[in-house]
């Protein structure tokens, strides 16, 4: 039974007012949160081939490398930290960008895309969810806040794969139902790593479902920005909206009903487990979202950051 090893990568922090992510909220409270990334390693049982995937790249190591509009937006997100970045965190366990086969993005907001230009090796492929490339090019636009700035030249076109629309297939990837998830891609075709469609936050938002143990079967779901606070997963709080100083309606999520449906599926799988064909018992699943500061604190103590593992 194939599994993958998952290793947290420290890739910066931002500070967000609580009223931007939950209601009810303390009107003045702010929270400094990580923007977590992960290294996922897979060894093919037949060929022995080792493949390394990085899920998200977090914050860019130097804020001056962001477009000017984002740099000014980030002035309101302090304290911000950008060190170590993805490259430095990989180096902490002896890896360089040349060791990475795939960089998969949960979505293309600035606090998750890092600095892809560091990944210069011809073999490294970038994978984004369906709809992400239209955001980057500017073809699709959402006026929902100052964080909605995208860069047309973020990714090298010749090394970038956009997933097919959920429910369909292309020459590389096939979406299929998995347990309570309507759309999942069996990435290595051995049940060890699934890309799960997780719509609502931003077009192309995806999660990684990683089988980290086979006896008993245990999964972790790297949930990106499916939510920004654990109380949204449990239903204790609701998704926030706010009006900015120009009178503009703002929200962290592009589609609130879809985000809620995604959260409900994640919560159900975290409570009831994941039913896998040929297994009697549902497998357990832990949800880890990118900005979970409580998870970060515990994981640091428990040695889950690379070169440690989950
Ligand atoms: Zn985010």
Tab-separated table of C-alpha atoms and ligand atoms in Angstrom:
chain	number	residue	atom	x	y	z
A	1	UNK	CA	0.000	0.000	0.000
A	2	UNK	CA	1.670	3.156	-1.217
A	3	UNK	CA	1.989	6.168	1.015
A	4	UNK	CA	3.716	9.539	0.846
A	5	UNK	CA	5.767	11.359	3.465
A	6	UNK	CA	4.626	14.896	4.256
A	7	UNK	CA	6.891	17.564	5.730
A	8	UNK	CA	5.805	21.075	6.729
A	9	UNK	CA	7.812	23.980	5.312
A	10	UNK	CA	8.005	27.302	7.105
A	11	UNK	CA	7.273	29.922	4.425
A	12	UNK	CA	6.449	33.187	6.140
A	13	UNK	CA	3.721	34.907	8.133
A	14	UNK	CA	1.160	37.663	7.644
A	15	UNK	CA	-1.134	39.452	10.076
A	16	UNK	CA	-4.873	39.574	9.353
A	17	UNK	CA	-7.638	41.396	11.259
A	18	UNK	CA	-9.988	38.804	12.729
A	19	UNK	CA	-13.030	40.609	11.290
A	20	UNK	CA	-11.773	39.707	7.774
A	21	UNK	CA	-12.121	35.981	8.297
A	22	UNK	CA	-14.854	35.250	10.843
A	23	UNK	CA	-18.158	36.578	12.177
A	24	UNK	CA	-18.732	37.139	15.001
A	25	UNK	CA	-15.292	38.750	15.484
A	26	UNK	CA	-13.478	41.032	17.862
A	27	UNK	CA	-13.466	44.306	15.808
A	28	UNK	CA	-9.862	45.198	16.664
A	29	UNK	CA	-8.224	41.777	17.098
A	30	UNK	CA	-5.429	40.815	14.703
A	31	UNK	CA	-3.820	37.465	14.225
A	32	UNK	CA	-0.308	36.734	12.932
A	33	UNK	CA	-0.658	33.522	10.972
A	34	UNK	CA	1.738	31.303	9.036
A	35	UNK	CA	1.384	30.760	5.311
A	36	UNK	CA	2.379	27.111	5.417
A	37	UNK	CA	3.777	25.077	2.535
A	38	UNK	CA	4.541	21.355	2.424
A	39	UNK	CA	7.021	18.940	0.877
A	40	UNK	CA	5.466	15.631	-0.210
A	41	UNK	CA	7.745	12.720	-1.138
A	42	UNK	CA	6.628	9.629	-3.017
A	43	UNK	CA	8.571	6.492	-3.870
A	44	UNK	CA	7.102	4.308	-6.602
A	45	UNK	CA	6.785	0.759	-5.262
A	46	UNK	CA	7.718	-0.888	-8.576
A	47	UNK	CA	10.395	1.359	-10.043
A	48	UNK	CA	11.722	2.830	-6.778
A	49	UNK	CA	11.564	6.263	-8.404
A	50	UNK	CA	11.433	9.126	-5.897
A	51	UNK	CA	9.213	12.099	-6.790
A	52	UNK	CA	9.141	15.300	-4.762
A	53	UNK	CA	6.165	17.646	-4.769
A	54	UNK	CA	6.001	21.013	-3.039
A	55	UNK	CA	2.484	22.228	-2.219
A	56	UNK	CA	2.448	26.042	-2.193
A	57	UNK	CA	5.474	28.295	-1.797
A	58	UNK	CA	4.100	30.727	0.817
A	59	UNK	CA	5.424	34.278	1.060
A	60	UNK	CA	8.011	35.745	-1.317
A	61	UNK	CA	11.393	36.081	0.395
A	62	UNK	CA	11.646	39.819	-0.351
A	63	UNK	CA	8.494	41.980	-0.340
A	64	UNK	CA	10.143	44.235	-2.946
A	65	UNK	CA	9.817	41.331	-5.419
A	66	UNK	CA	5.996	41.667	-5.356
A	67	UNK	CA	4.224	44.090	-7.719
A	68	UNK	CA	3.976	47.622	-6.242
A	69	UNK	CA	0.187	47.323	-5.568
A	70	UNK	CA	0.798	44.263	-3.422
A	71	UNK	CA	3.752	45.792	-1.597
A	72	UNK	CA	1.501	48.696	-0.525
A	73	UNK	CA	-1.285	46.259	0.474
A	74	UNK	CA	1.240	44.316	2.571
A	75	UNK	CA	2.006	47.497	4.539
A	76	UNK	CA	-1.377	46.763	6.218
A	77	UNK	CA	-0.543	43.108	6.877
A	78	UNK	CA	2.290	43.596	9.373
A	79	UNK	CA	3.917	42.008	11.180
A	80	UNK	CA	4.989	40.108	8.061
A	81	UNK	CA	7.825	37.593	7.899
A	82	UNK	CA	9.348	36.245	4.701
A	83	UNK	CA	12.318	34.265	6.040
A	84	UNK	CA	12.862	31.411	5.800
A	85	UNK	CA	11.142	31.135	2.423
A	86	UNK	CA	10.447	27.881	0.556
A	87	UNK	CA	13.996	27.651	-0.831
A	88	UNK	CA	15.620	28.197	2.586
A	89	UNK	CA	13.186	25.769	4.251
A	90	UNK	CA	13.984	23.060	1.687
A	91	UNK	CA	17.704	23.711	2.258
A	92	UNK	CA	17.217	23.074	5.996
A	93	UNK	CA	16.791	19.410	5.037
A	94	UNK	CA	19.467	19.382	2.350
A	95	UNK	CA	17.279	19.926	-0.730
A	96	UNK	CA	17.584	22.499	-3.495
A	97	UNK	CA	15.084	23.646	-6.126
A	98	UNK	CA	16.694	21.108	-8.487
A	99	UNK	CA	15.318	18.262	-6.340
A	100	UNK	CA	11.697	19.333	-6.878
A	101	UNK	CA	9.653	17.625	-9.596
A	102	UNK	CA	6.320	19.431	-9.115
A	103	UNK	CA	5.171	22.630	-7.478
A	104	UNK	CA	1.410	22.419	-6.976
A	105	UNK	CA	-0.435	25.589	-5.925
A	106	UNK	CA	-3.569	25.467	-3.759
A	107	UNK	CA	-4.404	28.768	-5.480
A	108	UNK	CA	-2.587	31.813	-6.813
A	109	UNK	CA	-3.002	34.459	-4.073
A	110	UNK	CA	0.260	36.289	-3.285
A	111	UNK	CA	0.725	34.615	0.110
A	112	UNK	CA	0.835	31.123	-1.465
A	113	UNK	CA	2.799	31.571	-4.702
A	114	UNK	CA	6.198	32.520	-3.222
A	115	UNK	CA	8.754	33.184	-5.951
A	116	UNK	CA	8.374	30.518	-8.661
A	117	UNK	CA	11.221	32.114	-10.655
A	118	UNK	CA	13.605	30.459	-8.165
A	119	UNK	CA	12.580	27.062	-9.588
A	120	UNK	CA	14.645	27.208	-12.750
A	121	UNK	CA	15.202	23.504	-13.419
A	122	UNK	CA	13.669	22.352	-16.736
A	123	UNK	CA	12.253	19.232	-15.066
A	124	UNK	CA	10.186	21.153	-12.504
A	125	UNK	CA	6.503	21.401	-13.476
A	126	UNK	CA	4.011	23.851	-11.976
A	127	UNK	CA	0.424	22.645	-11.520
A	128	UNK	CA	-2.560	24.935	-10.916
A	129	UNK	CA	-6.282	24.301	-10.625
A	130	UNK	CA	-8.693	25.041	-13.447
A	131	UNK	CA	-9.331	28.775	-13.780
A	132	UNK	CA	-6.049	29.898	-12.185
A	133	UNK	CA	-4.434	30.831	-15.494
A	134	UNK	CA	-7.308	33.196	-16.391
A	135	UNK	CA	-6.774	34.952	-13.055
A	136	UNK	CA	-3.041	35.301	-13.684
A	137	UNK	CA	-3.566	36.626	-17.219
A	138	UNK	CA	-6.236	39.104	-16.070
A	139	UNK	CA	-8.926	37.495	-18.254
A	140	UNK	CA	-10.980	36.766	-15.091
A	141	UNK	CA	-11.278	39.603	-12.558
A	142	UNK	CA	-12.821	39.857	-9.078
A	143	UNK	CA	-13.051	43.220	-7.331
A	144	UNK	CA	-13.147	41.863	-3.784
A	145	UNK	CA	-10.227	43.530	-2.069
A	146	UNK	CA	-6.634	44.637	-2.430
A	147	UNK	CA	-5.342	41.078	-2.118
A	148	UNK	CA	-6.785	40.237	-5.571
A	149	UNK	CA	-3.689	41.237	-7.544
A	150	UNK	CA	-2.199	38.642	-9.901
A	151	UNK	CA	0.902	38.500	-12.089
A	152	UNK	CA	0.631	37.433	-15.754
A	153	UNK	CA	4.286	36.336	-15.814
A	154	UNK	CA	4.185	34.372	-12.521
A	155	UNK	CA	4.695	30.944	-14.130
A	156	UNK	CA	6.672	29.755	-17.172
A	157	UNK	CA	3.993	28.645	-19.710
A	158	UNK	CA	6.139	25.808	-21.098
A	159	UNK	CA	6.432	24.177	-17.651
A	160	UNK	CA	2.920	24.891	-16.326
A	161	UNK	CA	-0.023	22.488	-16.345
A	162	UNK	CA	-3.555	23.664	-15.598
A	163	UNK	CA	-5.862	20.889	-14.407
A	164	UNK	CA	-8.887	20.097	-16.602
A	165	UNK	CA	-12.320	21.333	-15.412
A	166	UNK	CA	-13.647	19.188	-12.530
A	167	UNK	CA	-15.621	16.216	-13.838
A	168	UNK	CA	-13.470	15.897	-16.965
A	169	UNK	CA	-10.115	14.461	-18.016
A	170	UNK	CA	-7.167	15.389	-20.211
A	171	UNK	CA	-4.058	13.501	-21.308
A	172	UNK	CA	-2.467	13.881	-17.843
A	173	UNK	CA	-5.269	13.998	-15.283
A	174	UNK	CA	-8.716	12.445	-14.634
A	175	UNK	CA	-11.163	13.783	-12.035
A	176	UNK	CA	-13.089	11.021	-10.261
A	177	UNK	CA	-15.244	10.853	-7.103
A	178	UNK	CA	-13.476	9.796	-3.890
A	179	UNK	CA	-15.533	9.081	-0.793
A	180	UNK	CA	-17.456	12.323	-0.069
A	181	UNK	CA	-15.340	14.361	-2.506
A	182	UNK	CA	-16.999	14.643	-5.943
A	183	UNK	CA	-13.740	15.451	-7.742
A	184	UNK	CA	-10.319	13.997	-6.971
A	185	UNK	CA	-7.272	13.154	-9.086
A	186	UNK	CA	-5.209	10.100	-8.109
A	187	UNK	CA	-1.876	11.826	-8.752
A	188	UNK	CA	0.476	8.823	-8.690
A	189	UNK	CA	-2.282	6.351	-9.664
A	190	UNK	CA	-1.591	4.282	-6.530
A	191	UNK	CA	-3.940	5.964	-4.030
A	192	UNK	CA	-1.150	7.700	-2.102
A	193	UNK	CA	-1.802	11.304	-3.155
A	194	UNK	CA	-4.981	12.945	-4.421
A	195	UNK	CA	-5.587	16.444	-5.708
A	196	UNK	CA	-9.060	17.333	-4.431
A	197	UNK	CA	-11.194	20.045	-5.988
A	198	UNK	CA	-12.046	22.539	-3.220
A	199	UNK	CA	-13.984	25.362	-4.885
A	200	UNK	CA	-15.102	28.672	-3.402
A	201	UNK	CA	-12.028	30.546	-2.169
A	202	UNK	CA	-10.655	31.405	-5.604
A	203	UNK	CA	-11.037	29.792	-9.063
A	204	UNK	CA	-8.779	26.758	-9.239
A	205	UNK	CA	-8.581	26.296	-5.457
A	206	UNK	CA	-7.431	22.729	-4.739
A	207	UNK	CA	-6.378	20.638	-1.743
A	208	UNK	CA	-3.878	17.772	-1.443
A	209	UNK	CA	-5.054	14.620	0.261
A	210	UNK	CA	-2.008	12.641	1.369
A	211	UNK	CA	-1.982	9.055	2.643
A	212	UNK	CA	0.734	9.227	5.314
A	213	UNK	CA	0.188	5.784	6.828
A	214	UNK	CA	-1.249	2.484	5.631
A	215	UNK	CA	-1.542	0.570	8.934
A	216	UNK	CA	-3.938	1.990	9.933
A	217	UNK	CA	-4.750	4.097	6.865
A	218	UNK	CA	-4.387	7.778	7.749
A	219	UNK	CA	-4.718	10.836	5.550
A	220	UNK	CA	-3.908	14.491	5.993
A	221	UNK	CA	-5.699	17.023	3.852
A	222	UNK	CA	-3.589	20.077	3.051
A	223	UNK	CA	-6.526	22.428	2.728
A	224	UNK	CA	-4.931	25.700	1.563
A	225	UNK	CA	-7.373	28.558	2.157
A	226	UNK	CA	-10.551	26.453	2.343
A	227	UNK	CA	-10.814	28.363	5.609
A	228	UNK	CA	-8.684	30.720	7.683
A	229	UNK	CA	-9.880	29.655	11.129
A	230	UNK	CA	-10.766	26.279	12.624
A	231	UNK	CA	-14.085	27.652	13.892
A	232	UNK	CA	-15.255	27.948	10.269
A	233	UNK	CA	-14.694	24.236	9.776
A	234	UNK	CA	-16.763	23.289	12.794
A	235	UNK	CA	-19.497	25.839	12.028
A	236	UNK	CA	-18.907	27.853	15.252
A	237	UNK	CA	-18.295	30.980	13.133
A	238	UNK	CA	-19.422	32.207	9.730
A	239	UNK	CA	-17.405	33.518	6.763
A	240	UNK	CA	-16.777	37.257	7.084
A	241	UNK	CA	-17.447	40.022	4.582
A	242	UNK	CA	-16.507	43.673	5.077
A	243	UNK	CA	-16.565	47.054	3.365
A	244	UNK	CA	-13.242	48.775	2.730
A	245	UNK	CA	-12.481	52.521	2.953
A	246	UNK	CA	-13.663	53.042	-0.651
A	247	UNK	CA	-17.047	51.426	0.099
A	248	UNK	CA	-16.146	48.244	-1.790
A	249	UNK	CA	-17.672	44.917	-0.679
A	250	UNK	CA	-14.818	42.588	0.269
A	251	UNK	CA	-14.516	38.913	1.128
A	252	UNK	CA	-11.673	36.390	1.398
A	253	UNK	CA	-13.748	34.020	-0.744
A	254	UNK	CA	-14.969	34.535	-4.310
A	255	UNK	CA	-17.993	32.236	-3.855
A	256	UNK	CA	-19.304	31.901	-0.282
A	257	UNK	CA	-21.886	29.102	-0.939
A	258	UNK	CA	-19.208	27.020	-2.702
A	259	UNK	CA	-16.748	27.694	0.114
A	260	UNK	CA	-19.321	26.519	2.652
A	261	UNK	CA	-19.966	23.334	0.657
A	262	UNK	CA	-16.204	22.682	0.505
A	263	UNK	CA	-15.913	23.215	4.271
A	264	UNK	CA	-18.867	20.910	4.941
A	265	UNK	CA	-17.212	18.131	2.899
A	266	UNK	CA	-13.887	18.605	4.697
A	267	UNK	CA	-15.569	18.622	8.092
A	268	UNK	CA	-17.573	15.484	7.272
A	269	UNK	CA	-14.434	13.654	6.115
A	270	UNK	CA	-12.553	14.779	9.235
A	271	UNK	CA	-15.368	13.416	11.448
A	272	UNK	CA	-16.486	10.305	9.551
A	273	UNK	CA	-13.283	9.440	7.698
A	274	UNK	CA	-12.667	8.584	4.066
A	275	UNK	CA	-14.126	5.441	2.574
A	276	UNK	CA	-11.631	3.735	0.299
A	277	UNK	CA	-12.592	0.801	-1.890
A	278	UNK	CA	-11.242	-2.515	-0.588
A	279	UNK	CA	-10.982	-1.200	2.974
A	280	UNK	CA	-13.559	-2.115	5.627
A	281	UNK	CA	-13.031	0.857	7.904
A	282	UNK	CA	-13.098	4.515	6.847
A	283	UNK	CA	-9.603	6.035	7.022
A	284	UNK	CA	-8.974	8.959	9.346
A	285	UNK	CA	-8.292	12.395	7.882
A	286	UNK	CA	-6.762	15.465	9.533
A	287	UNK	CA	-7.407	18.891	7.964
A	288	UNK	CA	-4.481	21.336	7.902
A	289	UNK	CA	-5.217	24.742	6.441
A	290	UNK	CA	-2.386	27.039	5.379
A	291	UNK	CA	-2.939	29.768	7.965
A	292	UNK	CA	-3.491	27.536	11.001
A	293	UNK	CA	-1.297	29.171	13.658
A	294	UNK	CA	-2.276	26.637	16.329
A	295	UNK	CA	-1.219	23.729	14.108
A	296	UNK	CA	2.084	25.479	13.361
A	297	UNK	CA	2.901	25.876	17.056
A	298	UNK	CA	2.249	22.229	17.860
A	299	UNK	CA	3.916	20.930	14.686
A	300	UNK	CA	7.115	22.851	15.481
A	301	UNK	CA	7.260	21.230	18.926
A	302	UNK	CA	6.517	17.811	17.445
A	303	UNK	CA	9.212	18.068	14.749
A	304	UNK	CA	6.855	18.023	11.760
A	305	UNK	CA	8.833	20.640	9.853
A	306	UNK	CA	11.336	19.459	7.229
A	307	UNK	CA	13.593	17.533	7.674
A	308	UNK	CA	11.054	16.244	10.217
A	309	UNK	CA	7.777	14.808	9.004
A	310	UNK	CA	4.111	14.441	9.885
B	1	LIG	ZN1	-3.950	32.736	2.045
